[in-house]
mmCIF file with all atom_site columns, C-alpha atoms in Angstrom:
data_model
loop_
_atom_site.group_PDB
_atom_site.id
_atom_site.type_symbol
_atom_site.label_atom_id
_atom_site.label_alt_id
_atom_site.label_comp_id
_atom_site.label_asym_id
_atom_site.label_entity_id
_atom_site.label_seq_id
_atom_site.pdbx_PDB_ins_code
_atom_site.Cartn_x
_atom_site.Cartn_y
_atom_site.Cartn_z
_atom_site.occupancy
_atom_site.B_iso_or_equiv
_atom_site.pdbx_formal_charge
_atom_site.auth_seq_id
_atom_site.auth_comp_id
_atom_site.auth_asym_id
_atom_site.auth_atom_id
_atom_site.pdbx_PDB_model_num
ATOM 1   C CA . MET A 1 1   ? -59.420 5.673   0.049   1.00 0.00 ? 1   MET A CA 1
ATOM 2   C CA . ASP A 1 2   ? -59.543 7.038   -3.318  1.00 0.00 ? 2   ASP A CA 1
ATOM 3   C CA . SER A 1 3   ? -62.020 5.901   -6.167  1.00 0.00 ? 3   SER A CA 1
ATOM 4   C CA . GLU A 1 4   ? -59.455 4.596   -8.077  1.00 0.00 ? 4   GLU A CA 1
ATOM 5   C CA . ASN A 1 5   ? -58.428 2.026   -5.444  1.00 0.00 ? 5   ASN A CA 1
ATOM 6   C CA . ASP A 1 6   ? -61.972 1.206   -4.023  1.00 0.00 ? 6   ASP A CA 1
ATOM 7   C CA . GLY A 1 7   ? -62.183 -2.285  -5.400  1.00 0.00 ? 7   GLY A CA 1
ATOM 8   C CA . VAL A 1 8   ? -58.283 -3.025  -5.192  1.00 0.00 ? 8   VAL A CA 1
ATOM 9   C CA . GLN A 1 9   ? -57.653 -2.235  -1.663  1.00 0.00 ? 9   GLN A CA 1
ATOM 10  C CA . PRO A 1 10  ? -60.087 -4.455  -0.021  1.00 0.00 ? 10  PRO A CA 1
ATOM 11  C CA . LEU A 1 11  ? -59.179 -7.462  -2.515  1.00 0.00 ? 11  LEU A CA 1
ATOM 12  C CA . ARG A 1 12  ? -55.648 -7.161  -1.416  1.00 0.00 ? 12  ARG A CA 1
ATOM 13  C CA . ARG A 1 13  ? -56.207 -6.970  2.121   1.00 0.00 ? 13  ARG A CA 1
ATOM 14  C CA . ALA A 1 14  ? -58.271 -10.187 1.976   1.00 0.00 ? 14  ALA A CA 1
ATOM 15  C CA . VAL A 1 15  ? -55.202 -12.071 0.343   1.00 0.00 ? 15  VAL A CA 1
ATOM 16  C CA . GLY A 1 16  ? -52.688 -10.861 2.829   1.00 0.00 ? 16  GLY A CA 1
ATOM 17  C CA . GLY A 1 17  ? -51.577 -7.644  1.176   1.00 0.00 ? 17  GLY A CA 1
ATOM 18  C CA . LYS A 1 18  ? -50.013 -9.496  -2.053  1.00 0.00 ? 18  LYS A CA 1
ATOM 19  C CA . PRO A 1 19  ? -50.871 -8.376  -5.604  1.00 0.00 ? 19  PRO A CA 1
ATOM 20  C CA . MET A 1 20  ? -53.201 -10.173 -7.557  1.00 0.00 ? 20  MET A CA 1
ATOM 21  C CA . ASP A 1 21  ? -51.923 -11.178 -11.208 1.00 0.00 ? 21  ASP A CA 1
ATOM 22  C CA . TYR A 1 22  ? -51.056 -14.196 -13.348 1.00 0.00 ? 22  TYR A CA 1
ATOM 23  C CA . ALA A 1 23  ? -47.717 -14.545 -12.489 1.00 0.00 ? 23  ALA A CA 1
ATOM 24  C CA . SER A 1 24  ? -48.374 -14.844 -8.794  1.00 0.00 ? 24  SER A CA 1
ATOM 25  C CA . SER A 1 25  ? -51.192 -17.237 -9.196  1.00 0.00 ? 25  SER A CA 1
ATOM 26  C CA . GLY A 1 26  ? -48.974 -19.595 -11.110 1.00 0.00 ? 26  GLY A CA 1
ATOM 27  C CA . VAL A 1 27  ? -49.844 -18.630 -14.588 1.00 0.00 ? 27  VAL A CA 1
ATOM 28  C CA . ASP A 1 28  ? -46.781 -18.468 -17.034 1.00 0.00 ? 28  ASP A CA 1
ATOM 29  C CA . ILE A 1 29  ? -48.172 -16.306 -20.003 1.00 0.00 ? 29  ILE A CA 1
ATOM 30  C CA . ASP A 1 30  ? -44.814 -16.581 -21.760 1.00 0.00 ? 30  ASP A CA 1
ATOM 31  C CA . ALA A 1 31  ? -44.919 -20.416 -21.690 1.00 0.00 ? 31  ALA A CA 1
ATOM 32  C CA . GLU A 1 32  ? -48.449 -20.268 -22.968 1.00 0.00 ? 32  GLU A CA 1
ATOM 33  C CA . GLY A 1 33  ? -47.182 -18.247 -25.885 1.00 0.00 ? 33  GLY A CA 1
ATOM 34  C CA . ARG A 1 34  ? -44.531 -20.670 -26.569 1.00 0.00 ? 34  ARG A CA 1
ATOM 35  C CA . ALA A 1 35  ? -46.915 -23.561 -26.600 1.00 0.00 ? 35  ALA A CA 1
ATOM 36  C CA . VAL A 1 36  ? -49.123 -21.946 -28.976 1.00 0.00 ? 36  VAL A CA 1
ATOM 37  C CA . GLU A 1 37  ? -46.416 -20.991 -31.169 1.00 0.00 ? 37  GLU A CA 1
ATOM 38  C CA . SER A 1 38  ? -45.253 -24.711 -31.085 1.00 0.00 ? 38  SER A CA 1
ATOM 39  C CA . LEU A 1 39  ? -48.792 -26.157 -31.852 1.00 0.00 ? 39  LEU A CA 1
ATOM 40  C CA . ILE A 1 40  ? -48.872 -23.748 -34.820 1.00 0.00 ? 40  ILE A CA 1
ATOM 41  C CA . GLY A 1 41  ? -45.643 -24.966 -36.276 1.00 0.00 ? 41  GLY A CA 1
ATOM 42  C CA . ALA A 1 42  ? -46.666 -28.487 -35.596 1.00 0.00 ? 42  ALA A CA 1
ATOM 43  C CA . LEU A 1 43  ? -50.009 -28.316 -37.492 1.00 0.00 ? 43  LEU A CA 1
ATOM 44  C CA . GLY A 1 44  ? -48.795 -25.358 -39.925 1.00 0.00 ? 44  GLY A CA 1
ATOM 45  C CA . SER A 1 45  ? -48.507 -28.246 -42.671 1.00 0.00 ? 45  SER A CA 1
ATOM 46  C CA . SER A 1 46  ? -52.288 -29.161 -42.253 1.00 0.00 ? 46  SER A CA 1
ATOM 47  C CA . VAL A 1 47  ? -53.445 -25.928 -43.124 1.00 0.00 ? 47  VAL A CA 1
ATOM 48  C CA . ARG A 1 48  ? -55.315 -25.355 -46.357 1.00 0.00 ? 48  ARG A CA 1
ATOM 49  C CA . ALA A 1 49  ? -54.071 -22.755 -48.867 1.00 0.00 ? 49  ALA A CA 1
ATOM 50  C CA . PRO A 1 50  ? -56.296 -19.548 -49.257 1.00 0.00 ? 50  PRO A CA 1
ATOM 51  C CA . GLY A 1 51  ? -59.214 -20.142 -51.314 1.00 0.00 ? 51  GLY A CA 1
ATOM 52  C CA . GLN A 1 52  ? -59.586 -23.656 -50.665 1.00 0.00 ? 52  GLN A CA 1
ATOM 53  C CA . LYS A 1 53  ? -62.527 -24.788 -48.649 1.00 0.00 ? 53  LYS A CA 1
ATOM 54  C CA . GLY A 1 54  ? -61.601 -24.981 -44.809 1.00 0.00 ? 54  GLY A CA 1
ATOM 55  C CA . ALA A 1 55  ? -58.881 -22.381 -45.304 1.00 0.00 ? 55  ALA A CA 1
ATOM 56  C CA . PRO A 1 56  ? -58.209 -19.895 -42.180 1.00 0.00 ? 56  PRO A CA 1
ATOM 57  C CA . VAL A 1 57  ? -59.009 -16.415 -42.988 1.00 0.00 ? 57  VAL A CA 1
ATOM 58  C CA . PRO A 1 58  ? -56.140 -14.320 -41.103 1.00 0.00 ? 58  PRO A CA 1
ATOM 59  C CA . LEU A 1 59  ? -57.561 -12.281 -38.189 1.00 0.00 ? 59  LEU A CA 1
ATOM 60  C CA . PRO A 1 60  ? -55.735 -9.951  -35.812 1.00 0.00 ? 60  PRO A CA 1
ATOM 61  C CA . GLY A 1 61  ? -55.623 -11.021 -32.143 1.00 0.00 ? 61  GLY A CA 1
ATOM 62  C CA . GLY A 1 62  ? -56.364 -14.677 -31.426 1.00 0.00 ? 62  GLY A CA 1
ATOM 63  C CA . PHE A 1 63  ? -59.839 -15.012 -29.771 1.00 0.00 ? 63  PHE A CA 1
ATOM 64  C CA . GLY A 1 64  ? -61.539 -16.793 -32.518 1.00 0.00 ? 64  GLY A CA 1
ATOM 65  C CA . GLY A 1 65  ? -61.080 -17.718 -36.047 1.00 0.00 ? 65  GLY A CA 1
ATOM 66  C CA . ILE A 1 66  ? -62.913 -17.650 -39.533 1.00 0.00 ? 66  ILE A CA 1
ATOM 67  C CA . VAL A 1 67  ? -62.754 -20.541 -42.096 1.00 0.00 ? 67  VAL A CA 1
ATOM 68  C CA . GLU A 1 68  ? -63.583 -20.171 -45.605 1.00 0.00 ? 68  GLU A CA 1
ATOM 69  C CA . PHE A 1 69  ? -66.152 -22.472 -47.252 1.00 0.00 ? 69  PHE A CA 1
ATOM 70  C CA . GLY A 1 70  ? -66.823 -21.386 -50.857 1.00 0.00 ? 70  GLY A CA 1
ATOM 71  C CA . ASP A 1 71  ? -68.797 -18.242 -50.784 1.00 0.00 ? 71  ASP A CA 1
ATOM 72  C CA . SER A 1 72  ? -69.684 -18.474 -46.954 1.00 0.00 ? 72  SER A CA 1
ATOM 73  C CA . ARG A 1 73  ? -67.643 -18.196 -43.946 1.00 0.00 ? 73  ARG A CA 1
ATOM 74  C CA . LEU A 1 74  ? -67.717 -20.044 -40.411 1.00 0.00 ? 74  LEU A CA 1
ATOM 75  C CA . ALA A 1 75  ? -66.836 -18.192 -37.251 1.00 0.00 ? 75  ALA A CA 1
ATOM 76  C CA . LEU A 1 76  ? -65.242 -20.550 -34.537 1.00 0.00 ? 76  LEU A CA 1
ATOM 77  C CA . ALA A 1 77  ? -64.082 -20.012 -30.932 1.00 0.00 ? 77  ALA A CA 1
ATOM 78  C CA . THR A 1 78  ? -63.334 -21.991 -28.165 1.00 0.00 ? 78  THR A CA 1
ATOM 79  C CA . ASP A 1 79  ? -62.876 -21.768 -24.410 1.00 0.00 ? 79  ASP A CA 1
ATOM 80  C CA . GLY A 1 80  ? -61.915 -23.930 -21.672 1.00 0.00 ? 80  GLY A CA 1
ATOM 81  C CA . VAL A 1 81  ? -62.804 -24.329 -17.752 1.00 0.00 ? 81  VAL A CA 1
ATOM 82  C CA . GLY A 1 82  ? -59.284 -23.163 -16.611 1.00 0.00 ? 82  GLY A CA 1
ATOM 83  C CA . SER A 1 83  ? -58.337 -23.359 -13.231 1.00 0.00 ? 83  SER A CA 1
ATOM 84  C CA . LYS A 1 84  ? -61.790 -24.410 -12.265 1.00 0.00 ? 84  LYS A CA 1
ATOM 85  C CA . LEU A 1 85  ? -60.757 -27.905 -13.591 1.00 0.00 ? 85  LEU A CA 1
ATOM 86  C CA . GLN A 1 86  ? -57.716 -27.817 -11.030 1.00 0.00 ? 86  GLN A CA 1
ATOM 87  C CA . LEU A 1 87  ? -59.894 -27.050 -8.147  1.00 0.00 ? 87  LEU A CA 1
ATOM 88  C CA . ALA A 1 88  ? -62.744 -29.672 -9.257  1.00 0.00 ? 88  ALA A CA 1
ATOM 89  C CA . THR A 1 89  ? -59.871 -32.264 -9.266  1.00 0.00 ? 89  THR A CA 1
ATOM 90  C CA . GLN A 1 90  ? -58.294 -31.245 -6.005  1.00 0.00 ? 90  GLN A CA 1
ATOM 91  C CA . THR A 1 91  ? -61.660 -31.320 -4.210  1.00 0.00 ? 91  THR A CA 1
ATOM 92  C CA . GLY A 1 92  ? -62.919 -34.523 -6.089  1.00 0.00 ? 92  GLY A CA 1
ATOM 93  C CA . ARG A 1 93  ? -66.175 -32.542 -7.288  1.00 0.00 ? 93  ARG A CA 1
ATOM 94  C CA . LEU A 1 94  ? -66.021 -32.972 -10.949 1.00 0.00 ? 94  LEU A CA 1
ATOM 95  C CA . GLU A 1 95  ? -69.728 -32.910 -11.459 1.00 0.00 ? 95  GLU A CA 1
ATOM 96  C CA . GLY A 1 96  ? -70.107 -29.279 -12.759 1.00 0.00 ? 96  GLY A CA 1
ATOM 97  C CA . VAL A 1 97  ? -67.015 -29.512 -15.101 1.00 0.00 ? 97  VAL A CA 1
ATOM 98  C CA . GLY A 1 98  ? -68.606 -30.813 -18.228 1.00 0.00 ? 98  GLY A CA 1
ATOM 99  C CA . ILE A 1 99  ? -71.540 -28.487 -18.061 1.00 0.00 ? 99  ILE A CA 1
ATOM 100 C CA . ASP A 1 100 ? -68.977 -25.671 -17.423 1.00 0.00 ? 100 ASP A CA 1
ATOM 101 C CA . CYS A 1 101 ? -67.308 -26.676 -20.820 1.00 0.00 ? 101 CYS A CA 1
ATOM 102 C CA . ILE A 1 102 ? -70.351 -26.753 -22.725 1.00 0.00 ? 102 ILE A CA 1
ATOM 103 C CA . ALA A 1 103 ? -71.273 -23.335 -21.306 1.00 0.00 ? 103 ALA A CA 1
ATOM 104 C CA . MET A 1 104 ? -67.966 -21.616 -22.321 1.00 0.00 ? 104 MET A CA 1
ATOM 105 C CA . ASN A 1 105 ? -68.420 -22.590 -25.899 1.00 0.00 ? 105 ASN A CA 1
ATOM 106 C CA . VAL A 1 106 ? -71.771 -22.357 -26.764 1.00 0.00 ? 106 VAL A CA 1
ATOM 107 C CA . ASN A 1 107 ? -72.733 -19.194 -28.604 1.00 0.00 ? 107 ASN A CA 1
ATOM 108 C CA . ASP A 1 108 ? -69.097 -17.931 -27.446 1.00 0.00 ? 108 ASP A CA 1
ATOM 109 C CA . LEU A 1 109 ? -68.721 -15.579 -30.420 1.00 0.00 ? 109 LEU A CA 1
#
């Protein structure tokens, strides 16, 4: 086994030789993109103009955001618990979801 695939081949064998990627796990990245665009369109009229308190500062990417507050700026980012919530619901074990939601958002920048 060459060093480039050292970690990949055992993992593929462990899941029946199937490739592991977002699409095969049921995640539709294109649908997520459409949902985000729809949300941006729906909320667009509520965005404050540049220079106003609470106005967003344009940034590349999408990981976090910055909001203007006069001479100051506030950086914001949020995250979710993702597929863990689905697993917790299916197994009926929801006790860890709340703390994970907090853990994914506290000091996330």
